[in-house]
PDB file of C-alpha atoms and ligand atoms in Angstrom:
ATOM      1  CA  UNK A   1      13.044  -1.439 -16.501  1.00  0.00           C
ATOM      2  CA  UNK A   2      15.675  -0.812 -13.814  1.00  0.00           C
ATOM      3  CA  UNK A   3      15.849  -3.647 -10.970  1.00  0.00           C
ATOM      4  CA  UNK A   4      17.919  -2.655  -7.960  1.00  0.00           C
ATOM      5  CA  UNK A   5      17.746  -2.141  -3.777  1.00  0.00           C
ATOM      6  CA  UNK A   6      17.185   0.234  -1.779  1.00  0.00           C
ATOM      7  CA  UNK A   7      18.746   0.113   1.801  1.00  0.00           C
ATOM      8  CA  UNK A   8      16.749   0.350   5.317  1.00  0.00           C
ATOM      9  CA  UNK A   9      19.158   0.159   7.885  1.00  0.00           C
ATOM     10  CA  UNK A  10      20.417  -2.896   6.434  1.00  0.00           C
ATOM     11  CA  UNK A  11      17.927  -4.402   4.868  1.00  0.00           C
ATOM     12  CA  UNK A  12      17.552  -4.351   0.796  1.00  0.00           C
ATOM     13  CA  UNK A  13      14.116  -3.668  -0.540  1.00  0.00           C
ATOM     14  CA  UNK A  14      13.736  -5.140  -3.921  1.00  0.00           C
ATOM     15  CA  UNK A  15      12.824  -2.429  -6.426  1.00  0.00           C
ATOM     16  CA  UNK A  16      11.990  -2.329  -9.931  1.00  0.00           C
ATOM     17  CA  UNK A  17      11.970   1.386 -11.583  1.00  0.00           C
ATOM     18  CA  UNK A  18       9.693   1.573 -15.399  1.00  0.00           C
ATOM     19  CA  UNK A  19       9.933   4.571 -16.896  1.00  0.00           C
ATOM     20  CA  UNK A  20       7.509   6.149 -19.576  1.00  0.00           C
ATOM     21  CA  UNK A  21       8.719   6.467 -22.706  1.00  0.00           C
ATOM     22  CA  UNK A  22      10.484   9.272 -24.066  1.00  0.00           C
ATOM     23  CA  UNK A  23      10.735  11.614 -20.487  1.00  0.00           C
ATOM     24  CA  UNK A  24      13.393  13.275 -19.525  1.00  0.00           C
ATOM     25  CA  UNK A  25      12.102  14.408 -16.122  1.00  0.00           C
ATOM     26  CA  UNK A  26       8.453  13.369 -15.211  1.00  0.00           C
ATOM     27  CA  UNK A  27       6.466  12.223 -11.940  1.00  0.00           C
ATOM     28  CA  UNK A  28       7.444   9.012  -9.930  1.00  0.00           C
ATOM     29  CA  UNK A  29       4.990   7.318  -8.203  1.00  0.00           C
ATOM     30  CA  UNK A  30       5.817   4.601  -5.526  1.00  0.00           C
ATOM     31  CA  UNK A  31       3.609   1.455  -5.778  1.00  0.00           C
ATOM     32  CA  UNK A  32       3.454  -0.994  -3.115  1.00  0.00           C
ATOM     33  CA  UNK A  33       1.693  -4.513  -2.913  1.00  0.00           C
ATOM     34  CA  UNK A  34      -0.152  -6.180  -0.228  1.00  0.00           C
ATOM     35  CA  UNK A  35      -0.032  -8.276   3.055  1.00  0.00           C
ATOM     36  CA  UNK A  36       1.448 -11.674   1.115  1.00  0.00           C
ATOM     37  CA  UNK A  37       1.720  -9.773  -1.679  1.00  0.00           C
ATOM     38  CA  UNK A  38       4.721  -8.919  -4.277  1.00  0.00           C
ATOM     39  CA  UNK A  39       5.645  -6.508  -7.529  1.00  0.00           C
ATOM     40  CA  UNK A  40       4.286  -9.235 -10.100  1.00  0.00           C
ATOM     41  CA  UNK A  41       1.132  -9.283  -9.376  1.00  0.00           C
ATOM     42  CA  UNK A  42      -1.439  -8.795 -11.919  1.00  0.00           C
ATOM     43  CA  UNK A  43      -3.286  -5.942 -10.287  1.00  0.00           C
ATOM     44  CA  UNK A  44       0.010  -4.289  -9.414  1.00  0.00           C
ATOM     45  CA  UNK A  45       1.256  -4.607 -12.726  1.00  0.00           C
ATOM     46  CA  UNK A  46      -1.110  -3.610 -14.244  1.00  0.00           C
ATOM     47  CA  UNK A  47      -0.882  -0.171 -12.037  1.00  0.00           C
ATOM     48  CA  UNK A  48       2.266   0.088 -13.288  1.00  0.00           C
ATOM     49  CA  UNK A  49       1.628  -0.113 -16.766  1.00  0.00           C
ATOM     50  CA  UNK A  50      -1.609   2.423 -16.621  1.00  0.00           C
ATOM     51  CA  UNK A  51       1.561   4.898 -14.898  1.00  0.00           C
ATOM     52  CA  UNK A  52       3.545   4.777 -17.421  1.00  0.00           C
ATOM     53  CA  UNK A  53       1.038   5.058 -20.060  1.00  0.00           C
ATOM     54  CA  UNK A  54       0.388   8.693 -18.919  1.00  0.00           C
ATOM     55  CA  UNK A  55       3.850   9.863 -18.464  1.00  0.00           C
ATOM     56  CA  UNK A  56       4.437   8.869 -14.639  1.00  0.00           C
ATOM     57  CA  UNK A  57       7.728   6.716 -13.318  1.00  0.00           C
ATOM     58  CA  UNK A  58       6.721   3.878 -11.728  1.00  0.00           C
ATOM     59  CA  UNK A  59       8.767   2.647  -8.453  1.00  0.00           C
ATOM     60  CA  UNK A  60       7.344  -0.814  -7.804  1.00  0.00           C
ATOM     61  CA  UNK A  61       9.251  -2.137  -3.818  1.00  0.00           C
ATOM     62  CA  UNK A  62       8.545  -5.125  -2.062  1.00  0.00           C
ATOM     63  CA  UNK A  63       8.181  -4.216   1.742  1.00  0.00           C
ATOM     64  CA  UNK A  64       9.920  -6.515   4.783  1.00  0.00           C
ATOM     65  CA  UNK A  65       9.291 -10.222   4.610  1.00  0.00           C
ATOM     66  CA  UNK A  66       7.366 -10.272   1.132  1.00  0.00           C
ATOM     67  CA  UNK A  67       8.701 -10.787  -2.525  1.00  0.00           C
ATOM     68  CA  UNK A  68      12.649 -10.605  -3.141  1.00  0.00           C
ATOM     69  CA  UNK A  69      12.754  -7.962  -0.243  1.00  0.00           C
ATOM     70  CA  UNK A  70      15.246  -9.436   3.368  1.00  0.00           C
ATOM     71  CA  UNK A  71      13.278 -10.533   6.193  1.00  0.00           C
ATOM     72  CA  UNK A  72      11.199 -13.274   6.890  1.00  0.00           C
ATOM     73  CA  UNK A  73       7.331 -12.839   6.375  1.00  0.00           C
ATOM     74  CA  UNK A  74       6.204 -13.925   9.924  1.00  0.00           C
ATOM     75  CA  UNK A  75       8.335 -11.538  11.198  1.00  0.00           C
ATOM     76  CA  UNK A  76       6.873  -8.221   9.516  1.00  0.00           C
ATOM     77  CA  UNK A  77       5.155  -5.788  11.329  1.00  0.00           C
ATOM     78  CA  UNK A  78       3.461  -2.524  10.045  1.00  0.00           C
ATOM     79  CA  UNK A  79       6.561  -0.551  11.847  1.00  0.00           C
ATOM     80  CA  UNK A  80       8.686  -1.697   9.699  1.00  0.00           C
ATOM     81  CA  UNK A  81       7.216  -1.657   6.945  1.00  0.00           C
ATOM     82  CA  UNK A  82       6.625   2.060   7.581  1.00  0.00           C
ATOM     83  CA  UNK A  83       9.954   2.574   8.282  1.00  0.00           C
ATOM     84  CA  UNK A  84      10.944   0.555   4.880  1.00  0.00           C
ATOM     85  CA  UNK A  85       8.169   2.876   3.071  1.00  0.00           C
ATOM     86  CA  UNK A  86      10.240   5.896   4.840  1.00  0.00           C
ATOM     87  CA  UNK A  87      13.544   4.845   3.499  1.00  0.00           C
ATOM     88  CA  UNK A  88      11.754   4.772  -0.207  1.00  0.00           C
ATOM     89  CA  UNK A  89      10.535   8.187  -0.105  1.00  0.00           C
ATOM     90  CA  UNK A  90      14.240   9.620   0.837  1.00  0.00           C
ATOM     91  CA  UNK A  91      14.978   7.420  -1.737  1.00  0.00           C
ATOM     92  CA  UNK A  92      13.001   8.877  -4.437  1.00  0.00           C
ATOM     93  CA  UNK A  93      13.460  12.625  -3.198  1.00  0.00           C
ATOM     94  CA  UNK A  94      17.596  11.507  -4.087  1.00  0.00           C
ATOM     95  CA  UNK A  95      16.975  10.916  -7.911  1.00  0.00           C
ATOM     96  CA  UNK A  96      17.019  13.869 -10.136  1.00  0.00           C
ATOM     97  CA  UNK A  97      14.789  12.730 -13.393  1.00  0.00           C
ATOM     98  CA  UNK A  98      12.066  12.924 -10.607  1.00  0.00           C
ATOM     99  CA  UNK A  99       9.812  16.236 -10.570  1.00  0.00           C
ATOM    100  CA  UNK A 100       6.785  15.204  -8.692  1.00  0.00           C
ATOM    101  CA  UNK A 101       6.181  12.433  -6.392  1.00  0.00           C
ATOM    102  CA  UNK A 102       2.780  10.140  -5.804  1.00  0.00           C
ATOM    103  CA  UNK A 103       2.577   6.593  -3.659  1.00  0.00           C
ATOM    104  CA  UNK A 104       0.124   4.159  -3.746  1.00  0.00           C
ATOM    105  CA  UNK A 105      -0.545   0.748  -2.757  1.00  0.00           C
ATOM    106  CA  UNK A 106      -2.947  -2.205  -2.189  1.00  0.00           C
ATOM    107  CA  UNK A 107      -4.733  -3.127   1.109  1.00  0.00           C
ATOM    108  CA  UNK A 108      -2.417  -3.354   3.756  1.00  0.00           C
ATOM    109  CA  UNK A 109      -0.138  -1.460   0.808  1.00  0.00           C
ATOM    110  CA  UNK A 110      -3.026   0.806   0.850  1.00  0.00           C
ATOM    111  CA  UNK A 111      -2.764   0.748   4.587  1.00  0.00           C
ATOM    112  CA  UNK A 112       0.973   1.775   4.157  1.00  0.00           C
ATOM    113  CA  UNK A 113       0.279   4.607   2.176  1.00  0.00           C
ATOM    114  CA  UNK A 114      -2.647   6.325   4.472  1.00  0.00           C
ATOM    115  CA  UNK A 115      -0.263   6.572   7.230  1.00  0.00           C
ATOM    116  CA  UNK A 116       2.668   7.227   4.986  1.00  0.00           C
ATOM    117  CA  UNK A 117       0.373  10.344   3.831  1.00  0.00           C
ATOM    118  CA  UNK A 118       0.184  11.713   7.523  1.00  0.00           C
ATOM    119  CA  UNK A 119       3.511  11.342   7.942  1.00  0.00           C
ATOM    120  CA  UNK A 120       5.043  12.932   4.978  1.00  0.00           C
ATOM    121  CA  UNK A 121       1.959  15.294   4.105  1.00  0.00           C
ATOM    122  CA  UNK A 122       4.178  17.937   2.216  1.00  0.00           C
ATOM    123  CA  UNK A 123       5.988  14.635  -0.421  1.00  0.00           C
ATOM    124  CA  UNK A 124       3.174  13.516  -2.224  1.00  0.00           C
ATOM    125  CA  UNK A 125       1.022  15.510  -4.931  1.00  0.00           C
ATOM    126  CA  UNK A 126      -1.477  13.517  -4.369  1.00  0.00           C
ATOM    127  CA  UNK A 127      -2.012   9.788  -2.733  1.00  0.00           C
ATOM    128  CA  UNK A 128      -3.683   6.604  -4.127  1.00  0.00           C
ATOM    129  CA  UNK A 129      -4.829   3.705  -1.594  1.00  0.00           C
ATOM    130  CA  UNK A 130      -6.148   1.054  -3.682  1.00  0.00           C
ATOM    131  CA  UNK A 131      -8.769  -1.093  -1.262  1.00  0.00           C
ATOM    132  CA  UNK A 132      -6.963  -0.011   1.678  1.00  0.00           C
ATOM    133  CA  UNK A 133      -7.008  -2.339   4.784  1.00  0.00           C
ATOM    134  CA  UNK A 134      -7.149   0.122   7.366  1.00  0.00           C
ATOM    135  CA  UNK A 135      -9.823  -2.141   9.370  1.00  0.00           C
ATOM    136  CA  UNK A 136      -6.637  -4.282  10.530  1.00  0.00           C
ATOM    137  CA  UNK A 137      -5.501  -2.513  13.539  1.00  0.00           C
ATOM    138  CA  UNK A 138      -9.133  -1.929  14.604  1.00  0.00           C
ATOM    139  CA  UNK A 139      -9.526  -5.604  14.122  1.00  0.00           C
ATOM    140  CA  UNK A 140      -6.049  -6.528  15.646  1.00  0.00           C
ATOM    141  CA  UNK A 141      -7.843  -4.670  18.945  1.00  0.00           C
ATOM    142  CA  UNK A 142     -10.685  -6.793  18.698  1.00  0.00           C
ATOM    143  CA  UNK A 143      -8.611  -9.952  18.486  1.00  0.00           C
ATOM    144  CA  UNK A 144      -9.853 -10.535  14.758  1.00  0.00           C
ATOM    145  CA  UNK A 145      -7.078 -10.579  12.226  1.00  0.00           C
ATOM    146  CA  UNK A 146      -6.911 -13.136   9.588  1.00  0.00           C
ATOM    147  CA  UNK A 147      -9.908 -14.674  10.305  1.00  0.00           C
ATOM    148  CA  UNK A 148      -8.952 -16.698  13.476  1.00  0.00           C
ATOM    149  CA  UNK A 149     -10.070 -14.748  16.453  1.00  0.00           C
ATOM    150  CA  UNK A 150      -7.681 -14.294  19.623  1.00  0.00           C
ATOM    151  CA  UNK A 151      -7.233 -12.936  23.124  1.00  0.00           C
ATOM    152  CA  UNK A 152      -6.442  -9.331  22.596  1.00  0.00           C
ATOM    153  CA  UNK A 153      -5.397  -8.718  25.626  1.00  0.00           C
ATOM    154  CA  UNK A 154      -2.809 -11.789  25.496  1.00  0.00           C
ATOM    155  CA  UNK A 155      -1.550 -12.255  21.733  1.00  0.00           C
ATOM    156  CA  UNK A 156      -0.417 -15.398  21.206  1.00  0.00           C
ATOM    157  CA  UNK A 157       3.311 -15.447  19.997  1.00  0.00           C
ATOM    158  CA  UNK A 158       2.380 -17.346  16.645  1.00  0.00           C
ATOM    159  CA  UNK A 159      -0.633 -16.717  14.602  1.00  0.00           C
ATOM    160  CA  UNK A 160      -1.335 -19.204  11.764  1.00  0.00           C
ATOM    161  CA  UNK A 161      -3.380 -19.450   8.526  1.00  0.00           C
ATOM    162  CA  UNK A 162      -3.501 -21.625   5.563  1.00  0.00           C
ATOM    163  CA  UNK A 163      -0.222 -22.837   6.057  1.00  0.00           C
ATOM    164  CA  UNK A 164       1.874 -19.613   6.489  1.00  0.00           C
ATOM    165  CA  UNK A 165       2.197 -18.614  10.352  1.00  0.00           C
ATOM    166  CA  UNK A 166       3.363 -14.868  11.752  1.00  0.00           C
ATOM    167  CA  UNK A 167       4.061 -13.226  14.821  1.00  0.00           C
ATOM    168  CA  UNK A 168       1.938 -12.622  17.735  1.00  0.00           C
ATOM    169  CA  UNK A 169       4.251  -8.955  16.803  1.00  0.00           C
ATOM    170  CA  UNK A 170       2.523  -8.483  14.093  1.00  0.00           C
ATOM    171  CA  UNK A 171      -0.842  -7.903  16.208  1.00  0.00           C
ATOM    172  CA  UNK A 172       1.063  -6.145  18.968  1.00  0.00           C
ATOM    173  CA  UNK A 173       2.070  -3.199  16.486  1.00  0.00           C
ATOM    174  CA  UNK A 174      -0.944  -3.422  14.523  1.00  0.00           C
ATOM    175  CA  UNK A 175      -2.940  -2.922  18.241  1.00  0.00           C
ATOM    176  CA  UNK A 176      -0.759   0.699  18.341  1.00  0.00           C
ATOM    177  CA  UNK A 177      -1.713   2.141  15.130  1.00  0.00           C
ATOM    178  CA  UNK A 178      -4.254   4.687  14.655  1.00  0.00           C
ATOM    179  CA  UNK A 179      -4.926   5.510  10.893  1.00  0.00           C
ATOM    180  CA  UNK A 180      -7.766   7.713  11.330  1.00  0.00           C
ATOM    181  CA  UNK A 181      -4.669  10.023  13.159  1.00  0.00           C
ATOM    182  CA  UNK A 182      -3.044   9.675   9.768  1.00  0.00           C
ATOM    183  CA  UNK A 183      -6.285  10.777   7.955  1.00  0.00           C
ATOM    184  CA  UNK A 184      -6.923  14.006   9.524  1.00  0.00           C
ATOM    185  CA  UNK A 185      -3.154  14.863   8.989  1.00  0.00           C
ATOM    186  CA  UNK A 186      -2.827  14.534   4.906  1.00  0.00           C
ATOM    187  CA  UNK A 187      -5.016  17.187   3.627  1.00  0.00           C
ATOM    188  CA  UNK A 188      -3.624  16.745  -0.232  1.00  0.00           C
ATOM    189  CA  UNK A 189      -5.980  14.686  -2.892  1.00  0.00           C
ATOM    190  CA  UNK A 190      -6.705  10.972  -2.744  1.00  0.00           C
ATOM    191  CA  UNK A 191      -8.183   8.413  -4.773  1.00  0.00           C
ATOM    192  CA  UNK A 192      -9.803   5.459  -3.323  1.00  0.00           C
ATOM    193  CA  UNK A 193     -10.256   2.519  -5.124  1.00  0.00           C
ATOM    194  CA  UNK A 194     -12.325  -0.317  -3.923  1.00  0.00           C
ATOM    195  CA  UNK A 195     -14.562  -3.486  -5.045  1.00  0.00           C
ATOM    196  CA  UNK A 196     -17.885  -3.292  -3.562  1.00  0.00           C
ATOM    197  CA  UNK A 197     -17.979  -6.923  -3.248  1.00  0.00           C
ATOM    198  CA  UNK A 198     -14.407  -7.389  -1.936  1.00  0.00           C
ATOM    199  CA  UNK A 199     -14.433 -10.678   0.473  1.00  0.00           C
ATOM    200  CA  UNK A 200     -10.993  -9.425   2.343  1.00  0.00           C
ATOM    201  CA  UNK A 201     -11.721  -5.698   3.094  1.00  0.00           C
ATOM    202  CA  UNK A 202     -15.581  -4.215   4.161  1.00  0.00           C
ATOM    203  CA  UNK A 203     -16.100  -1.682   1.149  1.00  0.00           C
ATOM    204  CA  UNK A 204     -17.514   0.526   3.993  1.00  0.00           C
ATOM    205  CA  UNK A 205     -14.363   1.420   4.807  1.00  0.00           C
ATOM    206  CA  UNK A 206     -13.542   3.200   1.596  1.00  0.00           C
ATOM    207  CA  UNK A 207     -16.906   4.782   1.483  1.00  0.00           C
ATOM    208  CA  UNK A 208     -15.940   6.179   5.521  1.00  0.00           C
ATOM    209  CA  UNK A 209     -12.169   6.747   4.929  1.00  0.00           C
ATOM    210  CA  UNK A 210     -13.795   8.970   1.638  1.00  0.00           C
ATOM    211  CA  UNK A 211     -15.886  10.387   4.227  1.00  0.00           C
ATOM    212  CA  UNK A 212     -12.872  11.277   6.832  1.00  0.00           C
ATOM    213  CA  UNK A 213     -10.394  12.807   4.313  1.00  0.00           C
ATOM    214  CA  UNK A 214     -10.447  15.987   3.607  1.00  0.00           C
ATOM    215  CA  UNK A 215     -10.341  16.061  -0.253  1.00  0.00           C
ATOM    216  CA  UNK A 216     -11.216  12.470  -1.564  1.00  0.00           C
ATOM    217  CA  UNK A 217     -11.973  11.183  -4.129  1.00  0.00           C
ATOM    218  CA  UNK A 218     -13.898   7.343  -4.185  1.00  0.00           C
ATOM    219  CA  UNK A 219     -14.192   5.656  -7.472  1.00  0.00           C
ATOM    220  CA  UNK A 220     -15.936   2.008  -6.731  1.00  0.00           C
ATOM    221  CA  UNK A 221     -15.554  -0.520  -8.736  1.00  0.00           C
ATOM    222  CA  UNK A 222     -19.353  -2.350  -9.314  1.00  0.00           C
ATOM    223  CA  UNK A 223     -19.276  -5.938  -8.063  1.00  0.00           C
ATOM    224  CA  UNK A 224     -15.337  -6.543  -7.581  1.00  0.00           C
ATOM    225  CA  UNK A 225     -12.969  -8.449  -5.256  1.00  0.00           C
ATOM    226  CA  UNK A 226     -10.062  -7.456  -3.308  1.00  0.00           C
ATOM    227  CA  UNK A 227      -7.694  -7.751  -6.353  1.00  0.00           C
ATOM    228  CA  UNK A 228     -10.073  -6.527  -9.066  1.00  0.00           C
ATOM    229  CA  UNK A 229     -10.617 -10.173 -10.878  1.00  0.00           C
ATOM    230  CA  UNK A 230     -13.488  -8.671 -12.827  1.00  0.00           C
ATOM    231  CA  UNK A 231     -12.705  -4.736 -13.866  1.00  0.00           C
ATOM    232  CA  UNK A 232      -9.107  -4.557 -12.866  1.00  0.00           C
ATOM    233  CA  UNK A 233      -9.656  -2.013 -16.674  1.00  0.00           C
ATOM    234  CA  UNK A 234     -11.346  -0.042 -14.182  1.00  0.00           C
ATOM    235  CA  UNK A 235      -9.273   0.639 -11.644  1.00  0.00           C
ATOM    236  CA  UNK A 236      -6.889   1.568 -14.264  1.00  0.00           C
ATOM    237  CA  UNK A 237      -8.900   3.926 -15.513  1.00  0.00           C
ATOM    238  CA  UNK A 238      -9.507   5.504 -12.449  1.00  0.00           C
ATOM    239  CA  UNK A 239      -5.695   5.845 -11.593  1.00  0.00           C
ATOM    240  CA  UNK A 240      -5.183   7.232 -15.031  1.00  0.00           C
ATOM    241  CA  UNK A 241      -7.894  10.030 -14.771  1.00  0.00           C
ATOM    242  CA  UNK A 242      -6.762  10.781 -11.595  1.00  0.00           C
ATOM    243  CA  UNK A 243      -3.753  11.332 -12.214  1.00  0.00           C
ATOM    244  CA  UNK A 244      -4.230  13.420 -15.238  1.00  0.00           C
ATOM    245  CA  UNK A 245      -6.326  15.672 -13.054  1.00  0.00           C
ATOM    246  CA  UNK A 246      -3.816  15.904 -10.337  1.00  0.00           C
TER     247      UNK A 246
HETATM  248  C1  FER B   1      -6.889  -9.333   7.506  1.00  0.00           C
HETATM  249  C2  FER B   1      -7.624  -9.010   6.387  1.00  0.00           C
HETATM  250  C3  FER B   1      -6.985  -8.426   5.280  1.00  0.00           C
HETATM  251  C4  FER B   1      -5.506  -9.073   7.532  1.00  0.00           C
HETATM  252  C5  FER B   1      -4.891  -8.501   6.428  1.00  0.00           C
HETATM  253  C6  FER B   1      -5.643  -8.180   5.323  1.00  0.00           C
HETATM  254  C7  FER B   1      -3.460  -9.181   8.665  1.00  0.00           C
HETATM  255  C8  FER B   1      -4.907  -7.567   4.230  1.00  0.00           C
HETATM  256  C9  FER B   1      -4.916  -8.114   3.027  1.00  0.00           C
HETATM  257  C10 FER B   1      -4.030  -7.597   1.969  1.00  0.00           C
HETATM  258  O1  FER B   1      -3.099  -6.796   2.217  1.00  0.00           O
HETATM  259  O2  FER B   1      -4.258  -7.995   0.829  1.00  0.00           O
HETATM  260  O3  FER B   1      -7.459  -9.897   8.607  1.00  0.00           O
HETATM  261  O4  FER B   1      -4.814  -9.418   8.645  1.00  0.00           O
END
């Protein structure tokens, strides 16, 4: 394993690179955590592991505000994590071993990657959101995110829950973003991953996101959560054939 940073205009993005064993050159695929989420997590290790088991690079980054990445967590927005997720795929396109390239990433990781996708259509051989949140900047119109509802017309400049607290920002970018745009612009392969019991984001939304893509794939894991506590084996799985196939 290879821990380093990557620079966005100033601010490092904590990386860890795993490589399979015995490759000279092989794929790379960037993998990307969640909203309050970081690079050891089980589910995201795990995603690592099942890359490297089949021959794939695995670029694990922590996004603004979250794990051993700069910036503060209240103050990340989905603009810059976009823009962090942009300086990762110049990144990667810099480093020779690399032949092809894949991203994926959980919820609003998941998130991340869908409009990552539309942007960069022609990167990726194919593109893995794992229980993508894409409801947030629906819900961010409807004054709904995290649970505590607001004026949507007049965002409060702190949001709080449990005991972290974030931006009224936050909601304001979230408000601009349109990933079904992003949807109808990648017309590569994805695999969707998602718990139909997941208590954070609606299954429904993988099933329509399958629905709105133009070559997806949904694999759904029978009776899960939002981080897989009870078949995370399967979601593995899933990756893995995937990716053999793709
Ligand atoms: C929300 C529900 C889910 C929300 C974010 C998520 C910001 C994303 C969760 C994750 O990334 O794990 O209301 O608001």
């Amino acid at each position: 394993m290879k821990e380093y940073y990557i620079d966005c205009d100033g601010i490092k993005l904590h990386a860890k690179l795993d490589m399979p064993e015995g490759k000279e050159k092989c794929p790379l695929c960037i993998v990307i955590h969640g909203f309050t989420g970081h690079m050891e997590e089980r589910h995201i290790i795990a995603v690592q592991e099942a890359l490297n088991e089949i021959g794939i690079a695995s670029l694990r980054v922590e996004m603004y505000g979250h794990g051993q990445s700069d910036g503060e967590f209240r103050d990340h927005t989905l603009y810059k994590w976009v823009t962090n997720a942009l300086a990762v795929v110049d990144h990667v396109k810099t480093l020779d071993f690399v032949t092809d390239l894949y991203i994926t990433g959980h919820s609003q990781g998941g998130l991340l990657t869908m409009l990552i996708a539309g942007m960069c259509p022609d990167s990726f051989k194919a593109v893995l959101p794992l229980s993508p949140a894409w409801m947030i900047p629906e819900a961010a119109r409807a004054g709904q995110v995290l649970g505590t509802p607001f004026d949507p017309m007049h965002i409060p400049e702190m949001l709080s829950f449990g005991d972290r607290e974030l931006r009224g920002n936050y909601v304001r970018v979230a408000q601009t973003i349109h990933p079904e745009e992003e949807i109808a612009r990648y017309r590569g392969p994805v695999l969707i991953v998602h718990g139909d019991k997941d208590e954070a984001v609606p299954y429904a939304y993988a099933v329509k996101a399958a629905e709105l893509y133009a070559d997806a794939h949904l694999v759904t894991i029978p009776g899960d959560t939002h981080c897989y506590d009870h078949h995370l084996e399967m979601v593995t799985e899933a990756v893995k054939e995937y990716l053999k196939k793709h």
